[in-house]
mmCIF file of C-alpha atoms in Angstrom:
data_model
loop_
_atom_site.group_PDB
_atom_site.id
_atom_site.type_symbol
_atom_site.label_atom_id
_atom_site.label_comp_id
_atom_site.label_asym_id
_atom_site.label_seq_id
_atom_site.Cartn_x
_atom_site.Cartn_y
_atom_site.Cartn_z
ATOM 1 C CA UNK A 1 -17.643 -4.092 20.591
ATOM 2 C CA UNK A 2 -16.145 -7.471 20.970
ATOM 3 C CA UNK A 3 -14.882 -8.664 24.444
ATOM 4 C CA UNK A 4 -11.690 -10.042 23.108
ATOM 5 C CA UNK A 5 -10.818 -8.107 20.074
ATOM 6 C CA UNK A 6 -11.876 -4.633 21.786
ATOM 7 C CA UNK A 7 -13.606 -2.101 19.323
ATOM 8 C CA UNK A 8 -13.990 -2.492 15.662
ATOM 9 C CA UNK A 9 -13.887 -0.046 13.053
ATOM 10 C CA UNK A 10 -15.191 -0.782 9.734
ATOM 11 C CA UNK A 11 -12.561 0.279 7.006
ATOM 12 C CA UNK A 12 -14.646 2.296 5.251
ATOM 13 C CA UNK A 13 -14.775 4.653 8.526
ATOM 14 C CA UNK A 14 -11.009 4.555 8.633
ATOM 15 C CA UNK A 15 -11.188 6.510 5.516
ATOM 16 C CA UNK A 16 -14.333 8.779 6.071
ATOM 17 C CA UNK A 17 -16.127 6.831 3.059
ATOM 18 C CA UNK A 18 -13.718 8.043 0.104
ATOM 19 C CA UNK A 19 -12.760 5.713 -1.989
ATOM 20 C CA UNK A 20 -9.701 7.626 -3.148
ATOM 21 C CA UNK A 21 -7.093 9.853 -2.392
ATOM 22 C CA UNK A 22 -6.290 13.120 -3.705
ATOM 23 C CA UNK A 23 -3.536 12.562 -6.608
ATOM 24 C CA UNK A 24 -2.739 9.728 -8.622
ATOM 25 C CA UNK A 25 -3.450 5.733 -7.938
ATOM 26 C CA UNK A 26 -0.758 3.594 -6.532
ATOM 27 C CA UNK A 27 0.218 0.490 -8.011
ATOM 28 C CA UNK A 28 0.577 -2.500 -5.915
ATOM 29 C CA UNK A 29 3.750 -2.785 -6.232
ATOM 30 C CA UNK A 30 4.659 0.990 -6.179
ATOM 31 C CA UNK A 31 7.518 1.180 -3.107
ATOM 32 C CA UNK A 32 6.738 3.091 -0.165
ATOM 33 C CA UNK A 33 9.564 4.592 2.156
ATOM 34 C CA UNK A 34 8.833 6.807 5.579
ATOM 35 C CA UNK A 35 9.792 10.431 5.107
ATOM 36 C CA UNK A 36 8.924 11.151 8.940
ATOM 37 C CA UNK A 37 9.310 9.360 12.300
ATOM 38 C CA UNK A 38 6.269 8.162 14.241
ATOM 39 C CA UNK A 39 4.520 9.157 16.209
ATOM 40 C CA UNK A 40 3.357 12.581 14.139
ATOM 41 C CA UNK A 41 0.847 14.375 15.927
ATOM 42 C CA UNK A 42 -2.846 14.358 14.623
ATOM 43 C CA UNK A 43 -2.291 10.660 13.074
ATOM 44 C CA UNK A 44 -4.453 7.438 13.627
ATOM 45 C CA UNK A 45 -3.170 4.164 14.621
ATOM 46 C CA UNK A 46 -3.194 3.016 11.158
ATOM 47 C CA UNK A 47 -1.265 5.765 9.562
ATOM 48 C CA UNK A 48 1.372 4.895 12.236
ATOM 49 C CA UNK A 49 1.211 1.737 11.837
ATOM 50 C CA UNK A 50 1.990 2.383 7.964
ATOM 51 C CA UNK A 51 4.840 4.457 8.790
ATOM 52 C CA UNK A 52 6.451 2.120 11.212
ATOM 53 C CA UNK A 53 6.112 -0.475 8.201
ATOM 54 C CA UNK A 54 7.849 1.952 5.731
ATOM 55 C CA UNK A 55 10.712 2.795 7.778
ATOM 56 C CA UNK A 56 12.208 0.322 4.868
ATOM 57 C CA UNK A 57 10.835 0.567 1.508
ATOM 58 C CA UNK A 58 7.626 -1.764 1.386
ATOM 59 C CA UNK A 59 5.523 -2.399 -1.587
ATOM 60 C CA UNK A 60 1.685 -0.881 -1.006
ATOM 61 C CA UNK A 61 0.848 -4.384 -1.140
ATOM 62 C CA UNK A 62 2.693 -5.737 1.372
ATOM 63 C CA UNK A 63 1.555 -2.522 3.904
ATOM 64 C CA UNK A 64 -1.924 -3.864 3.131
ATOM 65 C CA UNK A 65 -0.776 -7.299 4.498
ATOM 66 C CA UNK A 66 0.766 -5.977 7.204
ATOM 67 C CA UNK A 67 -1.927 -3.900 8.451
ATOM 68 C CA UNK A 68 -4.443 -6.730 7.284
ATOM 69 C CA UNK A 69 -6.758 -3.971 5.909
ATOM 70 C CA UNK A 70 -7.932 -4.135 1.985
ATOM 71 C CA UNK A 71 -5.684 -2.054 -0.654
ATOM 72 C CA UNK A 72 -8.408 0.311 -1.318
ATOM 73 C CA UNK A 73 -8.500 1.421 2.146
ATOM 74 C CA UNK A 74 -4.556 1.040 2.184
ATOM 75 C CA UNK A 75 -4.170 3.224 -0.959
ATOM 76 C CA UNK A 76 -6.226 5.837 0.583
ATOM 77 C CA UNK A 77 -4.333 6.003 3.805
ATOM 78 C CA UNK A 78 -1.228 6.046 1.687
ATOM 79 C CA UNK A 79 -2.358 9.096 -0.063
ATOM 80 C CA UNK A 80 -2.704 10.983 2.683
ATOM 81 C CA UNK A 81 0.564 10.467 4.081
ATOM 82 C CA UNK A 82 1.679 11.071 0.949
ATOM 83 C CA UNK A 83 -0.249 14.773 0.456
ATOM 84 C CA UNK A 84 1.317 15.413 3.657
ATOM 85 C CA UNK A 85 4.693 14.783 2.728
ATOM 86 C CA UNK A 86 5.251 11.990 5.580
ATOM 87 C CA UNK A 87 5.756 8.941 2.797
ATOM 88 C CA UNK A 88 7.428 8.918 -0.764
ATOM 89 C CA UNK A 89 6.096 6.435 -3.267
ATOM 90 C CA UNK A 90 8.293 5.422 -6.363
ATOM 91 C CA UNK A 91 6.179 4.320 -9.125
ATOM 92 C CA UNK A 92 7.338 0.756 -10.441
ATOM 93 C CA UNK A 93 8.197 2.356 -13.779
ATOM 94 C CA UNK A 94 10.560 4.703 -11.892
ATOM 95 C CA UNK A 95 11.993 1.472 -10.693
ATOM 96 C CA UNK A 96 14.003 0.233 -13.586
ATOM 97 C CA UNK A 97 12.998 -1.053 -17.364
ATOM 98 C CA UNK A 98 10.492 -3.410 -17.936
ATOM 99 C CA UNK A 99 11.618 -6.705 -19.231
ATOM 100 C CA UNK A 100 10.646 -6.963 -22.486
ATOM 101 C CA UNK A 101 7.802 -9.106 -24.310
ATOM 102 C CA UNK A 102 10.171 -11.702 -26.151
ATOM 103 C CA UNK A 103 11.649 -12.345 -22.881
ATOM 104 C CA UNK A 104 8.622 -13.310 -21.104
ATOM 105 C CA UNK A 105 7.126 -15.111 -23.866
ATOM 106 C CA UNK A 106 9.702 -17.752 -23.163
ATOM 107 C CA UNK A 107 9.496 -17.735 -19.906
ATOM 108 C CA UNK A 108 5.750 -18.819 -20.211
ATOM 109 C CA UNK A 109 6.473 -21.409 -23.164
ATOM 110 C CA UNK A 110 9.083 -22.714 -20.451
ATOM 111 C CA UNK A 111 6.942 -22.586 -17.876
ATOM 112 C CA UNK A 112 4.249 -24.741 -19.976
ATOM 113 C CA UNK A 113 6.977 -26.916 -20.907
ATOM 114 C CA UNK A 114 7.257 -27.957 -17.231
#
């Protein structure tokens, strides 16, 4: 307990110790969009928080930033909400083609060029 900052949960307690959620991984990059409205009952201040931040797609690393907690403990959180059908999560490969390897190649010979 800190005068100032109030209590402090560690971030592995935020996520009963897992390290991961049920289902797949989530890329960093992976967009995240709010199926439901906060508040929902039974949900922590995090999980809110996350929800409030999806209302417009968001990137699971920029929730991380916003909720200044570390990815792992992000991606976790995420899964949940996802599991309980309160956040979709499109997959960056869902998001469009990749560019392709010729095409970045000379974007790093230009870059060296610099």
């Amino acid at each position: 307990m800190d005068e100032e900052a109030g209590p402090f949960v560690r971030p592995y307690a935020l996520i009963r110790g897992r390290t991961r959620s049920s289902g797949e991984n989530l890329d960093l990059i992976a967009m995240v969009t709010a199926t439901g409205e906060p508040p929902v009952a039974g949900l922590g201040p995090e999980q809110e928080a996350i929800l409030r931040a999806a209302s417009t797609p968001i990137s699971v690393a920029d929730v991380a930033v916003e909720l200044d907690l570390p990815v792992g403990v992000v991606r976790v959180l995420l899964g949940d909400l996802r599991d309980n059908g309160l956040v979709s999560v499109s997959s960056p490969s869902s998001a469009g083609p990749r560019p392709n390897e010729r095409i970045l190649k000379e974007v790093i010979n230009g870059l060296r060029a610099l």
